[in-house]
Amino acid sequence: MKRAMITLYLIPRNVGVVLLRVYRAVISPLYGDVCRYYPSCSAYALGAVQEYGLIVGSFFAARRVLRCHPWAEGGIDDVPLKRHRRFGVTSFGFVVPLATERADPHVWTS
Amino acid sequence: MDLIGTILWPLKWVVELLLVAFHWLFSNLGMGYNDGITWVLSIVGLVLVVRAALIPIFVKQIKSQRKMLEVAPQLKKIQDKYKGKKDQFSREAMSRETMELYKRTGTNPLASCLPLLLQMPIFFALFSVLNDAQRSNAGVGPLNQALATSFGNANLFGVAPLHDTFAQQWGLWTGGQDFNLSVMIIAATMVVLMTASQFITQLQIVSKNMSPETKASPMFKQQKIMLYLLPLVFAFSGVAFPLGVMFYWLTSNIWTMAQQFLVIRNMPTPGSEAAKAREERLARKGKLIATDGDVIVVDEAKKPAQRQQPVGKARAKKQTGPKK
């Protein structure tokens, strides 16, 4: 029951994950490697939405896109991770509730 | 006014100002006030201004690409470290180290997506200006009613209105109504030209300006597929855009192609095919400077154009002496 509730709660961010995966598969290659940061803006957005959900994650992503301009220093700029990770991530990128018997939250992270 | 309209308003204003200014210039130079060609040249002028405004960003990129030569040995070290490691973790670690090197040395060669993001609203602004002009609606600023009517009704080559789209004419044709064949022919020609220019631009980069390491990455394979899918994207979207917008796009594409050509020729990516070609070119002229400041000269076996005449010992000695 709890699992179902969590799955429901995770729907918005997983919709975001699908959209970002489509963007990264179809639109990103059109202009190739241009980002001055690692991970690139869209990868950052994906990570942020997975970690913080659709709304807060989008906010993070928007801030990152604004940071990324030709005069920025660039470099490594990871999504700040939460201290307690409550969810797992499938290889596709979907955020899923952790199976209760699994103690290590990173078990599904590819 | 809706949200997007509010955001686009200042851009539309600038786009209109540039269009009207160029139109004023060309019609004062003796071109027809209502002629399609006058308006088309105004659109071309708009592109030139927009792309010229983006040059500083481009120059900055080129400068850091020049600096790349200095860090090339360090870059090579990283690439050697991960040579042959194709798994995701190694690739990721390699990207990380490369990016760190860029930051440390201030040589980031990437432009960020801002230049693209900047152009998109301009494109949409032009689209909506043309769309309004099509209904002979006045613009938001400098494009007044009279100019809007002139723009909307301007015929290219006297036959094809700038606001018409391929799709619209196709609809009329299949609906059995009167349609304008020349609009379709011009639109189709432009789709072909646009595809060709985009294709050449991409092909130039892929075939000449990529290091072998980039070519081995999975991202590159994806990009290669896109190279062949792109013409389809163009064909579909090209059909739906008014001729005037297509002219903007086409001119912009041609600019990109020429710019890319110059950059690949003069500031190629270190380690790429183009870089080798440039080094050879420079070495032939004795202008290649190594990282330690030495001039590198490539000895090329010159093909003798003429058979060497057999010479006597005394003369041979003379010939090996100092040349003038």
Short mmCIF file of N, CA and C in Angstrom, two decimals, chain B residues 128-249:
data_model
loop_
_atom_site.label_atom_id
_atom_site.label_comp_id
_atom_site.label_asym_id
_atom_site.label_seq_id
_atom_site.Cartn_x
_atom_site.Cartn_y
_atom_site.Cartn_z
N SER B 128 6.24 35.53 -36.14
CA SER B 128 4.99 36.17 -35.78
C SER B 128 4.82 37.52 -36.48
N VAL B 129 5.94 38.22 -36.76
CA VAL B 129 5.84 39.46 -37.54
C VAL B 129 5.28 39.15 -38.93
N LEU B 130 5.82 38.08 -39.55
CA LEU B 130 5.35 37.70 -40.88
C LEU B 130 3.92 37.22 -40.85
N ASN B 131 3.59 36.50 -39.78
CA ASN B 131 2.25 35.98 -39.64
C ASN B 131 1.23 37.11 -39.54
N ASP B 132 1.61 38.16 -38.79
CA ASP B 132 0.74 39.34 -38.67
C ASP B 132 0.66 40.07 -39.99
N ALA B 133 1.84 40.18 -40.64
CA ALA B 133 1.87 40.93 -41.89
C ALA B 133 1.02 40.23 -42.95
N GLN B 134 0.95 38.92 -42.84
CA GLN B 134 0.17 38.12 -43.78
C GLN B 134 -1.30 38.56 -43.75
N ARG B 135 -1.77 38.89 -42.55
CA ARG B 135 -3.15 39.39 -42.43
C ARG B 135 -3.16 40.91 -42.53
N SER B 136 -2.02 41.45 -42.98
CA SER B 136 -1.86 42.90 -43.12
C SER B 136 -2.14 43.62 -41.81
N ASN B 137 -1.81 42.95 -40.68
CA ASN B 137 -1.91 43.63 -39.39
C ASN B 137 -0.63 44.40 -39.14
N ALA B 138 -0.78 45.59 -38.58
CA ALA B 138 0.41 46.36 -38.25
C ALA B 138 1.18 45.64 -37.15
N GLY B 139 2.50 45.85 -37.11
CA GLY B 139 3.32 45.22 -36.08
C GLY B 139 3.20 45.93 -34.75
N VAL B 140 4.11 45.62 -33.84
CA VAL B 140 4.05 46.23 -32.51
C VAL B 140 4.76 47.58 -32.46
N GLY B 141 5.58 47.87 -33.45
CA GLY B 141 6.34 49.12 -33.39
C GLY B 141 6.54 49.74 -34.75
N PRO B 142 7.78 49.67 -35.25
CA PRO B 142 8.13 50.39 -36.48
C PRO B 142 7.39 49.91 -37.73
N LEU B 143 6.88 48.69 -37.71
CA LEU B 143 6.19 48.18 -38.90
C LEU B 143 4.74 48.66 -38.85
N ASN B 144 4.48 49.80 -39.49
CA ASN B 144 3.12 50.33 -39.43
C ASN B 144 2.21 49.65 -40.45
N GLN B 145 0.95 50.09 -40.47
CA GLN B 145 -0.05 49.44 -41.31
C GLN B 145 0.37 49.38 -42.77
N ALA B 146 0.85 50.51 -43.29
CA ALA B 146 1.19 50.57 -44.71
C ALA B 146 2.34 49.62 -45.03
N LEU B 147 3.36 49.60 -44.16
CA LEU B 147 4.51 48.73 -44.38
C LEU B 147 4.12 47.26 -44.24
N ALA B 148 3.26 46.98 -43.26
CA ALA B 148 2.81 45.60 -43.05
C ALA B 148 2.08 45.08 -44.27
N THR B 149 1.22 45.92 -44.84
CA THR B 149 0.49 45.54 -46.05
C THR B 149 1.45 45.28 -47.20
N SER B 150 2.44 46.18 -47.31
CA SER B 150 3.43 46.03 -48.37
C SER B 150 4.22 44.72 -48.21
N PHE B 151 4.60 44.44 -46.95
CA PHE B 151 5.37 43.23 -46.65
C PHE B 151 4.54 41.99 -46.95
N GLY B 152 3.34 41.97 -46.41
CA GLY B 152 2.48 40.81 -46.56
C GLY B 152 2.16 40.50 -48.01
N ASN B 153 2.01 41.55 -48.81
CA ASN B 153 1.61 41.33 -50.21
C ASN B 153 2.77 41.29 -51.18
N ALA B 154 3.99 41.44 -50.64
CA ALA B 154 5.15 41.45 -51.53
C ALA B 154 5.27 40.10 -52.22
N ASN B 155 5.45 40.15 -53.53
CA ASN B 155 5.58 38.92 -54.31
C ASN B 155 7.02 38.71 -54.72
N LEU B 156 7.53 37.51 -54.45
CA LEU B 156 8.87 37.19 -54.88
C LEU B 156 8.84 36.83 -56.36
N PHE B 157 9.74 37.40 -57.12
CA PHE B 157 9.77 37.23 -58.58
C PHE B 157 8.42 37.61 -59.20
N GLY B 158 7.65 38.42 -58.46
CA GLY B 158 6.34 38.83 -58.96
C GLY B 158 5.27 37.76 -58.89
N VAL B 159 5.61 36.58 -58.33
CA VAL B 159 4.60 35.50 -58.34
C VAL B 159 4.31 34.87 -56.99
N ALA B 160 5.31 34.87 -56.08
CA ALA B 160 5.13 34.11 -54.84
C ALA B 160 5.09 35.03 -53.63
N PRO B 161 3.92 35.20 -52.99
CA PRO B 161 3.82 36.05 -51.80
C PRO B 161 4.67 35.50 -50.66
N LEU B 162 5.37 36.41 -49.97
CA LEU B 162 6.31 36.00 -48.92
C LEU B 162 5.64 35.32 -47.73
N HIS B 163 4.35 35.57 -47.55
CA HIS B 163 3.68 35.00 -46.37
C HIS B 163 3.12 33.62 -46.64
N ASP B 164 3.19 33.16 -47.89
CA ASP B 164 2.61 31.86 -48.23
C ASP B 164 3.49 30.71 -47.76
N THR B 165 2.82 29.59 -47.47
CA THR B 165 3.57 28.39 -47.13
C THR B 165 3.27 27.30 -48.15
N PHE B 166 4.18 26.35 -48.20
CA PHE B 166 4.00 25.19 -49.07
C PHE B 166 2.71 24.45 -48.69
N ALA B 167 2.55 24.24 -47.38
CA ALA B 167 1.43 23.46 -46.88
C ALA B 167 0.08 24.08 -47.28
N GLN B 168 0.03 25.42 -47.19
CA GLN B 168 -1.19 26.15 -47.51
C GLN B 168 -1.59 25.92 -48.98
N GLN B 169 -0.58 26.05 -49.86
CA GLN B 169 -0.83 25.86 -51.28
C GLN B 169 -1.20 24.42 -51.60
N TRP B 170 -0.54 23.51 -50.88
CA TRP B 170 -0.84 22.09 -51.04
C TRP B 170 -2.31 21.82 -50.69
N GLY B 171 -2.76 22.46 -49.60
CA GLY B 171 -4.15 22.33 -49.17
C GLY B 171 -5.11 22.81 -50.25
N LEU B 172 -4.77 23.94 -50.86
CA LEU B 172 -5.63 24.49 -51.91
C LEU B 172 -5.65 23.56 -53.11
N TRP B 173 -4.48 22.99 -53.42
CA TRP B 173 -4.35 22.13 -54.59
C TRP B 173 -5.21 20.88 -54.43
N THR B 174 -5.01 20.21 -53.26
CA THR B 174 -5.75 18.96 -53.04
C THR B 174 -7.23 19.25 -52.84
N GLY B 175 -7.55 20.48 -52.42
CA GLY B 175 -8.94 20.86 -52.27
C GLY B 175 -9.58 21.25 -53.60
N GLY B 176 -8.79 21.17 -54.67
CA GLY B 176 -9.31 21.47 -55.99
C GLY B 176 -9.50 22.95 -56.25
N GLN B 177 -8.88 23.80 -55.38
CA GLN B 177 -9.04 25.24 -55.61
C GLN B 177 -7.83 25.79 -56.38
N ASP B 178 -7.89 27.08 -56.67
CA ASP B 178 -6.74 27.73 -57.30
C ASP B 178 -5.56 27.71 -56.36
N PHE B 179 -4.40 27.37 -56.87
CA PHE B 179 -3.22 27.38 -56.01
C PHE B 179 -2.05 27.97 -56.77
N ASN B 180 -1.03 28.31 -56.00
CA ASN B 180 0.13 28.98 -56.57
C ASN B 180 1.30 28.00 -56.65
N LEU B 181 1.55 27.49 -57.83
CA LEU B 181 2.60 26.47 -58.00
C LEU B 181 3.98 27.03 -57.68
N SER B 182 4.20 28.30 -58.03
CA SER B 182 5.54 28.85 -57.84
C SER B 182 5.92 28.91 -56.35
N VAL B 183 4.92 29.13 -55.47
CA VAL B 183 5.22 29.11 -54.04
C VAL B 183 5.78 27.75 -53.66
N MET B 184 5.13 26.70 -54.18
CA MET B 184 5.56 25.35 -53.85
C MET B 184 6.95 25.07 -54.40
N ILE B 185 7.20 25.52 -55.62
CA ILE B 185 8.52 25.28 -56.22
C ILE B 185 9.61 26.00 -55.44
N ILE B 186 9.36 27.29 -55.11
CA ILE B 186 10.36 28.06 -54.36
C ILE B 186 10.58 27.45 -52.99
N ALA B 187 9.49 27.08 -52.32
CA ALA B 187 9.61 26.49 -50.98
C ALA B 187 10.41 25.19 -51.05
N ALA B 188 10.11 24.35 -52.03
CA ALA B 188 10.81 23.07 -52.15
C ALA B 188 12.29 23.29 -52.43
N THR B 189 12.58 24.26 -53.31
CA THR B 189 13.99 24.57 -53.61
C THR B 189 14.72 24.99 -52.34
N MET B 190 14.03 25.82 -51.53
CA MET B 190 14.70 26.30 -50.32
C MET B 190 14.91 25.18 -49.32
N VAL B 191 13.95 24.26 -49.23
CA VAL B 191 14.13 23.12 -48.33
C VAL B 191 15.37 22.33 -48.75
N VAL B 192 15.51 22.14 -50.06
CA VAL B 192 16.68 21.40 -50.57
C VAL B 192 17.97 22.16 -50.24
N LEU B 193 17.96 23.47 -50.49
CA LEU B 193 19.16 24.27 -50.21
C LEU B 193 19.51 24.27 -48.73
N MET B 194 18.47 24.37 -47.90
CA MET B 194 18.69 24.39 -46.46
C MET B 194 19.28 23.08 -45.99
N THR B 195 18.68 22.00 -46.47
CA THR B 195 19.17 20.67 -46.11
C THR B 195 20.62 20.53 -46.54
N ALA B 196 20.91 20.96 -47.77
CA ALA B 196 22.27 20.84 -48.29
C ALA B 196 23.25 21.62 -47.41
N SER B 197 22.89 22.86 -47.07
CA SER B 197 23.84 23.67 -46.31
C SER B 197 24.06 23.10 -44.91
N GLN B 198 22.97 22.65 -44.28
CA GLN B 198 23.09 22.05 -42.95
C GLN B 198 23.94 20.79 -43.01
N PHE B 199 23.69 20.00 -44.05
CA PHE B 199 24.39 18.75 -44.25
C PHE B 199 25.89 18.99 -44.41
N ILE B 200 26.23 19.98 -45.23
CA ILE B 200 27.64 20.28 -45.46
C ILE B 200 28.29 20.76 -44.17
N THR B 201 27.57 21.63 -43.43
CA THR B 201 28.11 22.13 -42.17
C THR B 201 28.43 20.97 -41.23
N GLN B 202 27.45 20.08 -41.06
CA GLN B 202 27.65 18.95 -40.16
C GLN B 202 28.75 18.03 -40.65
N LEU B 203 28.73 17.77 -41.94
CA LEU B 203 29.71 16.86 -42.53
C LEU B 203 31.12 17.40 -42.37
N GLN B 204 31.26 18.72 -42.51
CA GLN B 204 32.57 19.36 -42.31
C GLN B 204 33.09 19.06 -40.92
N ILE B 205 32.19 19.20 -39.93
CA ILE B 205 32.61 18.99 -38.54
C ILE B 205 32.94 17.52 -38.32
N VAL B 206 32.02 16.67 -38.74
CA VAL B 206 32.17 15.24 -38.47
C VAL B 206 33.40 14.66 -39.18
N SER B 207 33.58 15.03 -40.44
CA SER B 207 34.63 14.38 -41.20
C SER B 207 35.99 15.00 -40.95
N LYS B 208 36.03 16.27 -40.54
CA LYS B 208 37.33 16.92 -40.44
C LYS B 208 37.69 17.42 -39.06
N ASN B 209 36.71 17.85 -38.29
CA ASN B 209 37.05 18.61 -37.09
C ASN B 209 36.76 17.86 -35.79
N MET B 210 36.95 16.54 -35.82
CA MET B 210 36.72 15.79 -34.59
C MET B 210 37.95 14.96 -34.27
N SER B 211 38.30 14.93 -33.00
CA SER B 211 39.44 14.10 -32.62
C SER B 211 38.99 12.64 -32.64
N PRO B 212 39.93 11.71 -32.83
CA PRO B 212 39.56 10.29 -32.88
C PRO B 212 38.84 9.85 -31.61
N GLU B 213 39.17 10.50 -30.49
CA GLU B 213 38.54 10.12 -29.22
C GLU B 213 37.05 10.43 -29.25
N THR B 214 36.72 11.62 -29.80
CA THR B 214 35.31 11.99 -29.88
C THR B 214 34.58 11.05 -30.82
N LYS B 215 35.26 10.68 -31.88
CA LYS B 215 34.63 9.82 -32.87
C LYS B 215 34.30 8.45 -32.30
N ALA B 216 35.04 8.03 -31.27
CA ALA B 216 34.81 6.72 -30.70
C ALA B 216 33.67 6.73 -29.68
N SER B 217 33.23 7.95 -29.29
CA SER B 217 32.23 8.02 -28.23
C SER B 217 30.83 7.68 -28.76
N PRO B 218 29.97 7.18 -27.87
CA PRO B 218 28.62 6.82 -28.29
C PRO B 218 27.82 8.04 -28.75
N MET B 219 28.14 9.21 -28.16
CA MET B 219 27.46 10.44 -28.53
C MET B 219 27.64 10.72 -30.02
N PHE B 220 28.84 10.40 -30.51
CA PHE B 220 29.14 10.67 -31.91
C PHE B 220 28.29 9.81 -32.83
N LYS B 221 28.10 8.56 -32.44
CA LYS B 221 27.30 7.66 -33.28
C LYS B 221 25.88 8.20 -33.41
N GLN B 222 25.37 8.69 -32.27
CA GLN B 222 24.04 9.26 -32.27
C GLN B 222 23.98 10.47 -33.20
N GLN B 223 25.04 11.27 -33.13
CA GLN B 223 25.10 12.49 -33.94
C GLN B 223 25.11 12.14 -35.42
N LYS B 224 25.79 11.04 -35.73
CA LYS B 224 25.90 10.63 -37.12
C LYS B 224 24.54 10.22 -37.67
N ILE B 225 23.75 9.57 -36.81
CA ILE B 225 22.40 9.18 -37.24
C ILE B 225 21.59 10.44 -37.51
N MET B 226 21.75 11.43 -36.61
CA MET B 226 20.99 12.67 -36.78
C MET B 226 21.34 13.38 -38.08
N LEU B 227 22.59 13.23 -38.48
CA LEU B 227 23.04 13.87 -39.71
C LEU B 227 22.18 13.42 -40.89
N TYR B 228 21.77 12.17 -40.83
CA TYR B 228 20.96 11.68 -41.94
C TYR B 228 19.47 11.84 -41.71
N LEU B 229 19.09 12.08 -40.45
CA LEU B 229 17.67 12.30 -40.16
C LEU B 229 17.28 13.76 -40.37
N LEU B 230 18.28 14.63 -40.26
CA LEU B 230 18.03 16.06 -40.29
C LEU B 230 17.29 16.54 -41.54
N PRO B 231 17.68 16.07 -42.73
CA PRO B 231 16.96 16.49 -43.93
C PRO B 231 15.45 16.27 -43.82
N LEU B 232 15.06 15.17 -43.16
CA LEU B 232 13.63 14.90 -42.99
C LEU B 232 12.99 15.95 -42.10
N VAL B 233 13.68 16.28 -41.01
CA VAL B 233 13.18 17.31 -40.11
C VAL B 233 12.97 18.62 -40.88
N PHE B 234 13.97 18.94 -41.69
CA PHE B 234 13.90 20.17 -42.49
C PHE B 234 12.72 20.15 -43.43
N ALA B 235 12.56 19.03 -44.12
CA ALA B 235 11.49 18.94 -45.10
C ALA B 235 10.14 19.17 -44.43
N PHE B 236 9.95 18.54 -43.26
CA PHE B 236 8.66 18.66 -42.59
C PHE B 236 8.41 20.08 -42.10
N SER B 237 9.42 20.66 -41.41
CA SER B 237 9.18 22.00 -40.87
C SER B 237 9.24 23.05 -41.97
N GLY B 238 10.07 22.81 -42.97
CA GLY B 238 10.19 23.76 -44.07
C GLY B 238 8.88 23.94 -44.82
N VAL B 239 8.11 22.87 -44.89
CA VAL B 239 6.84 22.92 -45.60
C VAL B 239 5.84 23.85 -44.90
N ALA B 240 5.97 23.94 -43.56
CA ALA B 240 4.97 24.69 -42.80
C ALA B 240 5.30 26.17 -42.64
N PHE B 241 6.56 26.57 -42.92
CA PHE B 241 6.95 27.96 -42.68
C PHE B 241 6.68 28.84 -43.91
N PRO B 242 6.30 30.11 -43.66
CA PRO B 242 6.14 31.05 -44.77
C PRO B 242 7.50 31.29 -45.46
N LEU B 243 7.45 31.62 -46.73
CA LEU B 243 8.69 31.84 -47.50
C LEU B 243 9.63 32.83 -46.83
N GLY B 244 9.07 33.89 -46.24
CA GLY B 244 9.89 34.92 -45.61
C GLY B 244 10.74 34.36 -44.48
N VAL B 245 10.12 33.50 -43.64
CA VAL B 245 10.84 32.88 -42.53
C VAL B 245 11.91 31.94 -43.06
N MET B 246 11.56 31.24 -44.14
CA MET B 246 12.53 30.31 -44.75
C MET B 246 13.77 31.05 -45.22
N PHE B 247 13.57 32.27 -45.71
CA PHE B 247 14.72 33.05 -46.17
C PHE B 247 15.64 33.37 -45.00
N TYR B 248 15.04 33.68 -43.86
CA TYR B 248 15.85 33.93 -42.67
C TYR B 248 16.69 32.70 -42.36
N TRP B 249 16.01 31.57 -42.33
CA TRP B 249 16.65 30.31 -41.97
C TRP B 249 17.77 29.96 -42.95
#
